[in-house]
Short mmCIF file of C-alpha atoms and ligand atoms in Angstrom, two decimals:
data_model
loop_
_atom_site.label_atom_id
_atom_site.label_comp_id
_atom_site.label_asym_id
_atom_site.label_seq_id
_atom_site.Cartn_x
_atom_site.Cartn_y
_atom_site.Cartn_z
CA UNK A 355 120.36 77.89 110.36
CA UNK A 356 119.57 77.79 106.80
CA UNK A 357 115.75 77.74 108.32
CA UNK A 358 116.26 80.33 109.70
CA UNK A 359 117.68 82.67 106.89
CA UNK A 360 114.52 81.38 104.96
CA UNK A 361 112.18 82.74 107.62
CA UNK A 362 113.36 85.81 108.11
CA UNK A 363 113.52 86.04 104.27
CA UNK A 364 109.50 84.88 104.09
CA UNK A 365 109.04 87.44 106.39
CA UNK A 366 110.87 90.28 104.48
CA UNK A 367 108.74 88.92 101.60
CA UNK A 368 105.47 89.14 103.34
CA UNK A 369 106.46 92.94 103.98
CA UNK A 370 106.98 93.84 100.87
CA UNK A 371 108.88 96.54 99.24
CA UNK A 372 111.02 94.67 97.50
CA UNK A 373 113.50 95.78 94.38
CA UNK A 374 110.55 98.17 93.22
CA UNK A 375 113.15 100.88 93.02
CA UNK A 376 115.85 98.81 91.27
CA UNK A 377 113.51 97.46 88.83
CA UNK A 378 111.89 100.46 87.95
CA UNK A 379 115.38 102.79 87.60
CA UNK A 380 116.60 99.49 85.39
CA UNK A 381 117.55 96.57 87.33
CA UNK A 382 117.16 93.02 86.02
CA UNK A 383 116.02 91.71 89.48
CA UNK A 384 115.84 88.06 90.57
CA UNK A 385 112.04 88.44 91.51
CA UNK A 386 109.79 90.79 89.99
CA UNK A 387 108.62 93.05 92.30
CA UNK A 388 104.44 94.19 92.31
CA UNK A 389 102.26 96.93 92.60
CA UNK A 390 99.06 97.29 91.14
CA UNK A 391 96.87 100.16 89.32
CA UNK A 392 93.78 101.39 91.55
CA UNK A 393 95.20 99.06 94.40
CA UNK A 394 93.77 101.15 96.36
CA UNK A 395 89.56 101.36 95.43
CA UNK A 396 86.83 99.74 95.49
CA UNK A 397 87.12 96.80 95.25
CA UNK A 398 88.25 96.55 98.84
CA UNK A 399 85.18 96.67 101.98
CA UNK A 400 87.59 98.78 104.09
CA UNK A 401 87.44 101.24 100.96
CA UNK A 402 83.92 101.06 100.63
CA UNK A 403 83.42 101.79 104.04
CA UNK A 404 84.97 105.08 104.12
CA UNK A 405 84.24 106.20 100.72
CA UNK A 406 80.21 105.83 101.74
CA UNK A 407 81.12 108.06 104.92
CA UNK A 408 83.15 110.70 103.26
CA UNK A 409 82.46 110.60 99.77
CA UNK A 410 85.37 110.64 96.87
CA UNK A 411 86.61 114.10 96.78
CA UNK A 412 86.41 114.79 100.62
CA UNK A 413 88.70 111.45 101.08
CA UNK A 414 91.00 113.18 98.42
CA UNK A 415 91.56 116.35 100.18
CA UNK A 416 91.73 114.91 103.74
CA UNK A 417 95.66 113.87 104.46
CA UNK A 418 95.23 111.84 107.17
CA UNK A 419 92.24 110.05 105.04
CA UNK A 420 93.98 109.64 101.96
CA UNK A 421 97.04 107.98 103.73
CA UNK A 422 94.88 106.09 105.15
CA UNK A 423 93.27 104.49 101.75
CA UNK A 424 96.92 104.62 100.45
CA UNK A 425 97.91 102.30 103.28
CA UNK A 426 94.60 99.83 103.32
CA UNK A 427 96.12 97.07 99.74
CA UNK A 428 99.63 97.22 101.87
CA UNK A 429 98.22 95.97 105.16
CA UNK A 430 96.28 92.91 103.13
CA UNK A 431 99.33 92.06 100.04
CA UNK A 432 102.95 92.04 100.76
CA UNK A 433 102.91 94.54 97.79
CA UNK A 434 106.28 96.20 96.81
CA UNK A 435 105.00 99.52 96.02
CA UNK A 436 102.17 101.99 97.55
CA UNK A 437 100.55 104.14 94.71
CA UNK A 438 99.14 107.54 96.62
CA UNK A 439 95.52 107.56 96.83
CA UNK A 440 94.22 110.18 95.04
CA UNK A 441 93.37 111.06 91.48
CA UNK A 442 94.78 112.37 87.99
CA UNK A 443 92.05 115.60 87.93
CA UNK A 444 93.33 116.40 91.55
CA UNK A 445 95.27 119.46 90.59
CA UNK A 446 92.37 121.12 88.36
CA UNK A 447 90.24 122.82 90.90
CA UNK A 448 93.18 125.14 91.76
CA UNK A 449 92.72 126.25 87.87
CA UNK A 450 89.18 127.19 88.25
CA UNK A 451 87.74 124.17 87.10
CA UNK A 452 84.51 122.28 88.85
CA UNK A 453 84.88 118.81 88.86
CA UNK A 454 82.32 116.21 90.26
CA UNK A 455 82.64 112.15 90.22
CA UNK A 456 79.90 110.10 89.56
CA UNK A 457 81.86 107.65 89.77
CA UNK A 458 84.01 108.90 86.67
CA UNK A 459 85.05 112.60 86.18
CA UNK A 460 82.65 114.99 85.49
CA UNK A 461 82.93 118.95 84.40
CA UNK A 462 79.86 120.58 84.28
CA UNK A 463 81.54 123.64 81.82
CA UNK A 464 83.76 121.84 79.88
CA UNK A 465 86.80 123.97 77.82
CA UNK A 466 85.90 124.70 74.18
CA UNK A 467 86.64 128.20 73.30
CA UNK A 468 89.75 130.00 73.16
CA UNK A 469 88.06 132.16 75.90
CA UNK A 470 87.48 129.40 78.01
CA UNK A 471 91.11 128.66 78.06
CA UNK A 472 92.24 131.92 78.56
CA UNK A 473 89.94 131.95 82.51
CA UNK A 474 91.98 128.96 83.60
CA UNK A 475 94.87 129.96 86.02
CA UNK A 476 97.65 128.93 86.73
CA UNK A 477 98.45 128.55 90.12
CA UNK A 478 101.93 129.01 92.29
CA UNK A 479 103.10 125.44 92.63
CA UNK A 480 102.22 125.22 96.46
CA UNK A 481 98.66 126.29 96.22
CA UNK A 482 98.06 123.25 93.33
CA UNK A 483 97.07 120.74 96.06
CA UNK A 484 99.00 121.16 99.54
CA UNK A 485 96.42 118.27 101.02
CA UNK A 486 98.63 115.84 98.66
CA UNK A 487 102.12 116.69 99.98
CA UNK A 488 100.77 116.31 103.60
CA UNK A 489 99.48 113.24 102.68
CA UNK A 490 102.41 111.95 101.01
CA UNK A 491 104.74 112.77 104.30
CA UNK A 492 102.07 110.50 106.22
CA UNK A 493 102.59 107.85 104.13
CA UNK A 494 106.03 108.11 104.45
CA UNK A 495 106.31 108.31 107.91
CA UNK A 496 103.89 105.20 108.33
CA UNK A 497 105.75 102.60 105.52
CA UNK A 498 108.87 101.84 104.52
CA UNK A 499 107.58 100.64 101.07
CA UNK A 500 108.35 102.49 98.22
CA UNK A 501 105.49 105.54 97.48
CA UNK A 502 104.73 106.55 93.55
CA UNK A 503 103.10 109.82 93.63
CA UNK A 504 101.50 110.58 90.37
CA UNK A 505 99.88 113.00 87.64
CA UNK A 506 97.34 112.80 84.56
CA UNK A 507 99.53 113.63 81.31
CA UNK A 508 98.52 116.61 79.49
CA UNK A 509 96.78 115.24 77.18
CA UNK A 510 94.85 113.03 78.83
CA UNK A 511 93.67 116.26 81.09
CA UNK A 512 92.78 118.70 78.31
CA UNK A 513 90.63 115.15 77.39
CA UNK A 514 88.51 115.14 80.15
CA UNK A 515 88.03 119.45 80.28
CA UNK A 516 86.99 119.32 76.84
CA UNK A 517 85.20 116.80 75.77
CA UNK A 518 83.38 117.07 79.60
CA UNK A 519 83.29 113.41 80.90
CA UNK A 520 85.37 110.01 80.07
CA UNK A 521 84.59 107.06 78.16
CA UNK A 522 83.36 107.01 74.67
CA UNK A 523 86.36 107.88 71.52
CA UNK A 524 86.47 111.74 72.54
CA UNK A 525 85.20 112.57 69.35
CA UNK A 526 84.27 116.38 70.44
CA UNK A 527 87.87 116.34 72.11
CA UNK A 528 89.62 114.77 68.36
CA UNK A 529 87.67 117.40 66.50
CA UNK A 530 88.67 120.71 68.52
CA UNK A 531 92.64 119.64 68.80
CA UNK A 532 92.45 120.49 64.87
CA UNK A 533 89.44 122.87 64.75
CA UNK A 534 91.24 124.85 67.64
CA UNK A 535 94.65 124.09 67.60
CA UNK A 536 96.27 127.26 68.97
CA UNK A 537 93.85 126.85 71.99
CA UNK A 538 94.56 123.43 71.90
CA UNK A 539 98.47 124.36 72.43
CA UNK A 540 97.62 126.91 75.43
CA UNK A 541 95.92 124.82 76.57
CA UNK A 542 98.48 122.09 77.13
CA UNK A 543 101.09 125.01 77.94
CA UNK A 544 99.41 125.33 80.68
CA UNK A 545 98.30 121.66 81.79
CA UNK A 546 102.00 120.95 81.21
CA UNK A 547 102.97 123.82 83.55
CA UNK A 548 100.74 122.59 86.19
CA UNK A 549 101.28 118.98 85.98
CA UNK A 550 105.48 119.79 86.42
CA UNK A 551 104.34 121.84 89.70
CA UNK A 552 102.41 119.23 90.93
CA UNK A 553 104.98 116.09 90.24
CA UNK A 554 107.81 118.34 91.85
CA UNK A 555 105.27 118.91 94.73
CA UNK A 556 105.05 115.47 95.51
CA UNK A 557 108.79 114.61 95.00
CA UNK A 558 109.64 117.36 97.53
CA UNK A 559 107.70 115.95 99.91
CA UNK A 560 108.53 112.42 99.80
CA UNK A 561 107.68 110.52 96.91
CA UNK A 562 109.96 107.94 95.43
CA UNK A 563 109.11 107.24 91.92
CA UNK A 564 106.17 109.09 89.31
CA UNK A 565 103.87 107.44 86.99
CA UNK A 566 102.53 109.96 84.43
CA UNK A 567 98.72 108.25 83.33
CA UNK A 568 97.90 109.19 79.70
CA UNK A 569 95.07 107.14 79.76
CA UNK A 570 93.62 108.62 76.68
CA UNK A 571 96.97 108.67 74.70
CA UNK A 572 95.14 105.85 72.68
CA UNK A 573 92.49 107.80 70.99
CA UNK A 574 94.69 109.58 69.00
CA UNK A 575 96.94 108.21 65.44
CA UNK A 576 100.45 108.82 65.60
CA UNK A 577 100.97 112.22 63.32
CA UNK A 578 98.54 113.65 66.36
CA UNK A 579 100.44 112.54 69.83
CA UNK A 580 102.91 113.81 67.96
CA UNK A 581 101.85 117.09 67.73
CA UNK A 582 99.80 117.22 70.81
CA UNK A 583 100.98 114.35 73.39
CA UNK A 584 104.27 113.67 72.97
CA UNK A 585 105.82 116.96 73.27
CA UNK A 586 104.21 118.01 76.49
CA UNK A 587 104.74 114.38 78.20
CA UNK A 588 108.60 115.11 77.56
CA UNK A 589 108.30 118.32 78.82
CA UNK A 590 106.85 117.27 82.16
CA UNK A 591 109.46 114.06 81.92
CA UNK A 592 112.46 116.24 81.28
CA UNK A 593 111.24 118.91 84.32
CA UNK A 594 111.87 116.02 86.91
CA UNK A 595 115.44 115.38 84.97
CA UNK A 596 117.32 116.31 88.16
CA UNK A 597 114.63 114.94 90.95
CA UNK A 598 116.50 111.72 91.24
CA UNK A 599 113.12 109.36 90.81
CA UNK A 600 112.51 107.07 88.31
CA UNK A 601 109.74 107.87 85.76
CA UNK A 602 107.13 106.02 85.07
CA UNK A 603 104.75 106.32 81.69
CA UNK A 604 101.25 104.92 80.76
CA UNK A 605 99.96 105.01 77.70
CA UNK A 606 96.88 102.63 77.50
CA UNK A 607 95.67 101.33 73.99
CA UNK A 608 99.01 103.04 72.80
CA UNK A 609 100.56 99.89 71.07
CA UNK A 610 100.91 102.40 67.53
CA UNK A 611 102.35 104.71 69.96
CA UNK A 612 105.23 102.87 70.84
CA UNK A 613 108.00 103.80 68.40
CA UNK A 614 107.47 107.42 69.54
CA UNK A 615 107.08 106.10 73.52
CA UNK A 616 110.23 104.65 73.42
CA UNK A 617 112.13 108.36 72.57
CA UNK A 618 110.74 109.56 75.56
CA UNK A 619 112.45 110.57 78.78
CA UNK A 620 110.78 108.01 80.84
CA UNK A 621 112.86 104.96 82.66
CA UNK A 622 110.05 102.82 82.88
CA UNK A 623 106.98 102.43 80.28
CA UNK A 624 103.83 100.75 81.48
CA UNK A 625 102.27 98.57 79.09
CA UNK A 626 98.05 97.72 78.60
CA UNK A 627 97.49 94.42 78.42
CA UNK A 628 96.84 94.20 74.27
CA UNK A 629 100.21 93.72 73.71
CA UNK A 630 102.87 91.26 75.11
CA UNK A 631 105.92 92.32 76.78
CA UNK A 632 107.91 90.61 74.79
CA UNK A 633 106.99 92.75 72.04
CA UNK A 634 107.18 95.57 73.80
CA UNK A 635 110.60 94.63 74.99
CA UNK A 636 111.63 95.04 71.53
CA UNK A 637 110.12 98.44 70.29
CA UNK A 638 111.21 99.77 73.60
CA UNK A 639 115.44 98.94 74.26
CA UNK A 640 116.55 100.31 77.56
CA UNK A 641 113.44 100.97 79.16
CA UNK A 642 112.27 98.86 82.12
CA UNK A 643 108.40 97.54 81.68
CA UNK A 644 105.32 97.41 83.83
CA UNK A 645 102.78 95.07 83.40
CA UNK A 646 100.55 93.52 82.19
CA UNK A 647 97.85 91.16 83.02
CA UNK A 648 94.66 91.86 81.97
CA UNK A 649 92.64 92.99 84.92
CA UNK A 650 89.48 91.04 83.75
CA UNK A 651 91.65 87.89 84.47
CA UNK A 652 91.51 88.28 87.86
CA UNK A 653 87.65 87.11 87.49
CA UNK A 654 88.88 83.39 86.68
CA UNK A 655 89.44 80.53 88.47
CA UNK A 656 92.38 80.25 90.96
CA UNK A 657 94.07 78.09 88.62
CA UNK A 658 93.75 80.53 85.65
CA UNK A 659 94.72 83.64 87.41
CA UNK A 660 98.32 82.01 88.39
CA UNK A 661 99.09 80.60 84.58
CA UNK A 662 98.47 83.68 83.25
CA UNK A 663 100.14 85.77 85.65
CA UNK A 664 103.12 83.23 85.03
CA UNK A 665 102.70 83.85 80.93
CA UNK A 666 103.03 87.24 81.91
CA UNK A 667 106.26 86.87 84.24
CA UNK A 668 107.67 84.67 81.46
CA UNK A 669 107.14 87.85 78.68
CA UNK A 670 108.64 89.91 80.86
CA UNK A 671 112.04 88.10 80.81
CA UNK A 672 115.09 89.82 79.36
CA UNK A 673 115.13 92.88 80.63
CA UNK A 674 114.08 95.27 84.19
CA UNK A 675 110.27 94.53 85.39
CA UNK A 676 107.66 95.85 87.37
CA UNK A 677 104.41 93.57 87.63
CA UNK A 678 101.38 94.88 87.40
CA UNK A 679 97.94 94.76 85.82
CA UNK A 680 97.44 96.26 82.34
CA UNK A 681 95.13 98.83 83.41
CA UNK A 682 93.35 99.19 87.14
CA UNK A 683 91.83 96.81 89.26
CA UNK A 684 88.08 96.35 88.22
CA UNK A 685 85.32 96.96 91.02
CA UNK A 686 84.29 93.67 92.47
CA UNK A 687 87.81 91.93 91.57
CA UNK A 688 87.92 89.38 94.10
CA UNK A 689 90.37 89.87 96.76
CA UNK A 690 91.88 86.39 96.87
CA UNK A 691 92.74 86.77 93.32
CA UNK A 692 94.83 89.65 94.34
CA UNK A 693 96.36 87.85 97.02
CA UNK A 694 97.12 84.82 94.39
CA UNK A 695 98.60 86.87 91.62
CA UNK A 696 101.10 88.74 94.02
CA UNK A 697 102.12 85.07 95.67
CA UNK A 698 102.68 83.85 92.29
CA UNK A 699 104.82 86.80 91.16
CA UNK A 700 106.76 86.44 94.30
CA UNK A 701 107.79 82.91 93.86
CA UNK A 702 108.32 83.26 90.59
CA UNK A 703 112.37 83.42 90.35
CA UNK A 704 113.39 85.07 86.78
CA UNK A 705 116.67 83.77 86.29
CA UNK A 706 116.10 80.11 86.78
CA UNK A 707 116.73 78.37 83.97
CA UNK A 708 113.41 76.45 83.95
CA UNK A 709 111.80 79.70 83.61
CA UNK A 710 113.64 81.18 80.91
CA UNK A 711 111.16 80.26 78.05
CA UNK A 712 108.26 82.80 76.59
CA UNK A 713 105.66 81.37 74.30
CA UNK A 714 104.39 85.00 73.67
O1 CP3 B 202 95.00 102.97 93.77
C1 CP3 B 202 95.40 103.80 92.94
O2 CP3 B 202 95.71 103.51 91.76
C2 CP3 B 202 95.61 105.23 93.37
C3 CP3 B 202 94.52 106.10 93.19
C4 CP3 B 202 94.04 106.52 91.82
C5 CP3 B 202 92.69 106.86 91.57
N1 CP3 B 202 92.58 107.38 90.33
C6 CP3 B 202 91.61 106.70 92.57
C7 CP3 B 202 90.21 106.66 92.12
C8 CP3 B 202 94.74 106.76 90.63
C9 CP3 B 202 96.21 106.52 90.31
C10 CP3 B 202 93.80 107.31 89.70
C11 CP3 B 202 94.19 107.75 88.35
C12 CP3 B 202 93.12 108.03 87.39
N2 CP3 B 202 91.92 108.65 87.60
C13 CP3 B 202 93.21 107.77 86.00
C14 CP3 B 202 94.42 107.17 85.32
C15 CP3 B 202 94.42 105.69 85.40
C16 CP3 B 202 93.39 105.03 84.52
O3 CP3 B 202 92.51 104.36 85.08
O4 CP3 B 202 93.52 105.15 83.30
C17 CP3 B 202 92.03 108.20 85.40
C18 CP3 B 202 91.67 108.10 83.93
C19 CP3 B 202 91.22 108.76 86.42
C20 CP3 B 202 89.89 109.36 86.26
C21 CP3 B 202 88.90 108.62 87.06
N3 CP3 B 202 88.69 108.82 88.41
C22 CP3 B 202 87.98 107.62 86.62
C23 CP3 B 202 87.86 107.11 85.21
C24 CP3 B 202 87.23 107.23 87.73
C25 CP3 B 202 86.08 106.24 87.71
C26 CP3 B 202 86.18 105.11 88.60
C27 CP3 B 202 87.31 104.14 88.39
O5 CP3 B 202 87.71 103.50 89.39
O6 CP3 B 202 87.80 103.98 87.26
C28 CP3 B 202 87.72 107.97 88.84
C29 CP3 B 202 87.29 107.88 90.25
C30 CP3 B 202 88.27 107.17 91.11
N4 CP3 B 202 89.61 107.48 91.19
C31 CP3 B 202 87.99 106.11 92.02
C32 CP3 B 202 89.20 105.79 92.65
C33 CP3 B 202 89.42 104.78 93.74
C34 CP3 B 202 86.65 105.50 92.27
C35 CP3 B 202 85.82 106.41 93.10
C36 CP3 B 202 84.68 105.67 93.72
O7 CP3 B 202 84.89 105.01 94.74
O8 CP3 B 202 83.56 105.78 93.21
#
């Protein structure tokens, strides 16, 4: 009998979708449950495959297409959590922007005068992205695993429009939030107007739980997220108040951040992999974590990729969390690392004794 309840318990493990809700709106659970950033990519052949056929942005704005993708990490890992496929710049188009990938964001006319501001629109909240709600009832009619629908942060979107591509220390971008800082501030009025829109969107049709990405939250010293990230991240926080999801936030690179992070709105804070969770536990009370393995780990040995992932379980102790990586899955990760590190947080059972030490 007892064989029995253990089957069908493997079995309910091997689907997945376990406690990520719990965890995530505060739960200490007895396993940590896992998702993980970019999931869905390219890193997986079945991605590949259709990307080459479609291209990025076609895959983006195709429902049935985008479920799809969302669907493809969930059919290979008994993951507890599907992360829409799609993209942080999705809702800019519908401001007037032109934005092409190669592979990162590109915009050809990139924001710098007050002028420039003053063209973008801002659109009714169903004509933002409809292709995303559609997609999000697919993949809620096709899993019963938990869907996180998503948005860029404000910041992190006025990044990319003005300083015209990613990458680098957004120098041009750090120089015109205090050369400009009235168009800076309509600016994010209006980024911060969208992004609610486009998180409510998604909530009304079916998603479960938000992550806001302010991947470029970093860049900036404290006196300036305070002036120009944190504000509109609690704005967009505090719209979904009443949605009844738990809120996830990123801030990568962030670890000065934290003290103003942890006033935030959010349930759940999802931390890079610089710092330990353990530390973060600290500087953020009362919020459940996310994290944090460094992505590039995954590139090790077998061996190495389930220690660390185990350090990492072990730093998470002592409060609600979510496993993941500290930032998204690199191109070329190797698929059986995947596999290992979401075994290994599986079996990992967080309040056994033996477990409950964190050399951190
Ligand atoms: O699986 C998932 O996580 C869901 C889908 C998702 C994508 N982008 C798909 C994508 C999510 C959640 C994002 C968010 C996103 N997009 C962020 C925030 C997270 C982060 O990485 O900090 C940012 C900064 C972007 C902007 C962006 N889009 C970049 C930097 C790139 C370059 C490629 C990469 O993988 O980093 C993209 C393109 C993109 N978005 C791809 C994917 C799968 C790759 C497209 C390709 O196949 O060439």
């Amino acid at each position: 009998m007892i064989g029995n309840i253990d089957e069908h318990r493997r079995a309910a493990a091997t689907e997945g979708g376990n406690g990520f809700l719990a965890a995530a709106g505060g739960a200490d659970t007895d396993t940590a449950p896992v998702w993980l950033m970019r999931q869905a990519g390219r890193y997986l052949p079945e991605y590949r495959k259709i990307k080459e056929r479609y291209g990025f942005w076609r895959m983006v704005r195709t429902p049935e297409i985008a479920a799809e993708v969302t669907l493809q990490p969930l059919a290979r890992f008994p993951l507890d959590a599907a992360i829409l496929f799609s993209d942080i710049m999705t809702p800019l188009p519908a401001m007037g922007v032109r934005i092409e990938f190669a592979p990162g964001p590109q915009i050809p006319d990139p924001v710098r005068t007050a002028a420039d501001v003053a063209a973008l629109r801002l659109p009714e909240q169903d004509e933002i992205a409809p292709f995303v709600g559609r997609a999000v009832e697919l993949v809620r009619t096709a899993t019963s695993r938990p869907l996180i629908g998503f948005a860029g942060a404000p910041l992190t979107l006025a990044a990319y429009l003005v300083q015209g591509s990613g990458g680098g220390d957004y120098a041009t971008f750090r120089t015109w939030l205090h050369a400009e800082p009235r168009a800076a501030a309509t600016l994010l009025d209006l980024l911060t107007e969208v992004t609610i829109g486009y998180l409510r969107m998604q909530v009304a049709a079916g998603a479960q739980a938000v992550q806001l990405f302010d991947s470029w939250a970093g860049i900036t010293d404290t006196a300036t997220y305070g002036r120009y990230g944190a504000p509109y991240v609690r704005r967009v926080l505090r719209a979904l108040d009443t949605a009844g999801v738990p809120r996830i936030y990123l801030a990568v690179a962030a670890g000065h951040l934290y003290p103003q992070l942890a006033e935030l709105p959010a349930e759940m804070i999802s931390i890079d992999w610089r710092t330990p969770l353990s530390r973060a536990r600290t500087v953020l009370a009362g919020k459940a974590l996310q994290g944090n393995l460094d992505p590039a780990i995954l590139f090790a040995p077998p061996a190495v990729v389930a220690a660390e992932t185990e350090r990492t379980l072990r730093a998470g102790l002592g409060g609600p969390h979510v496993f993941n990586l500290g930032h998204g899955v690199l191109e070329h990760t190797p698929i059986d690392s995947v596999a290992r590190l979401v075994d290994t947080v599986h079996a990992f059972r967080r309040h056994e004794e033996g477990n409950r030490h964190d050399e951190s």
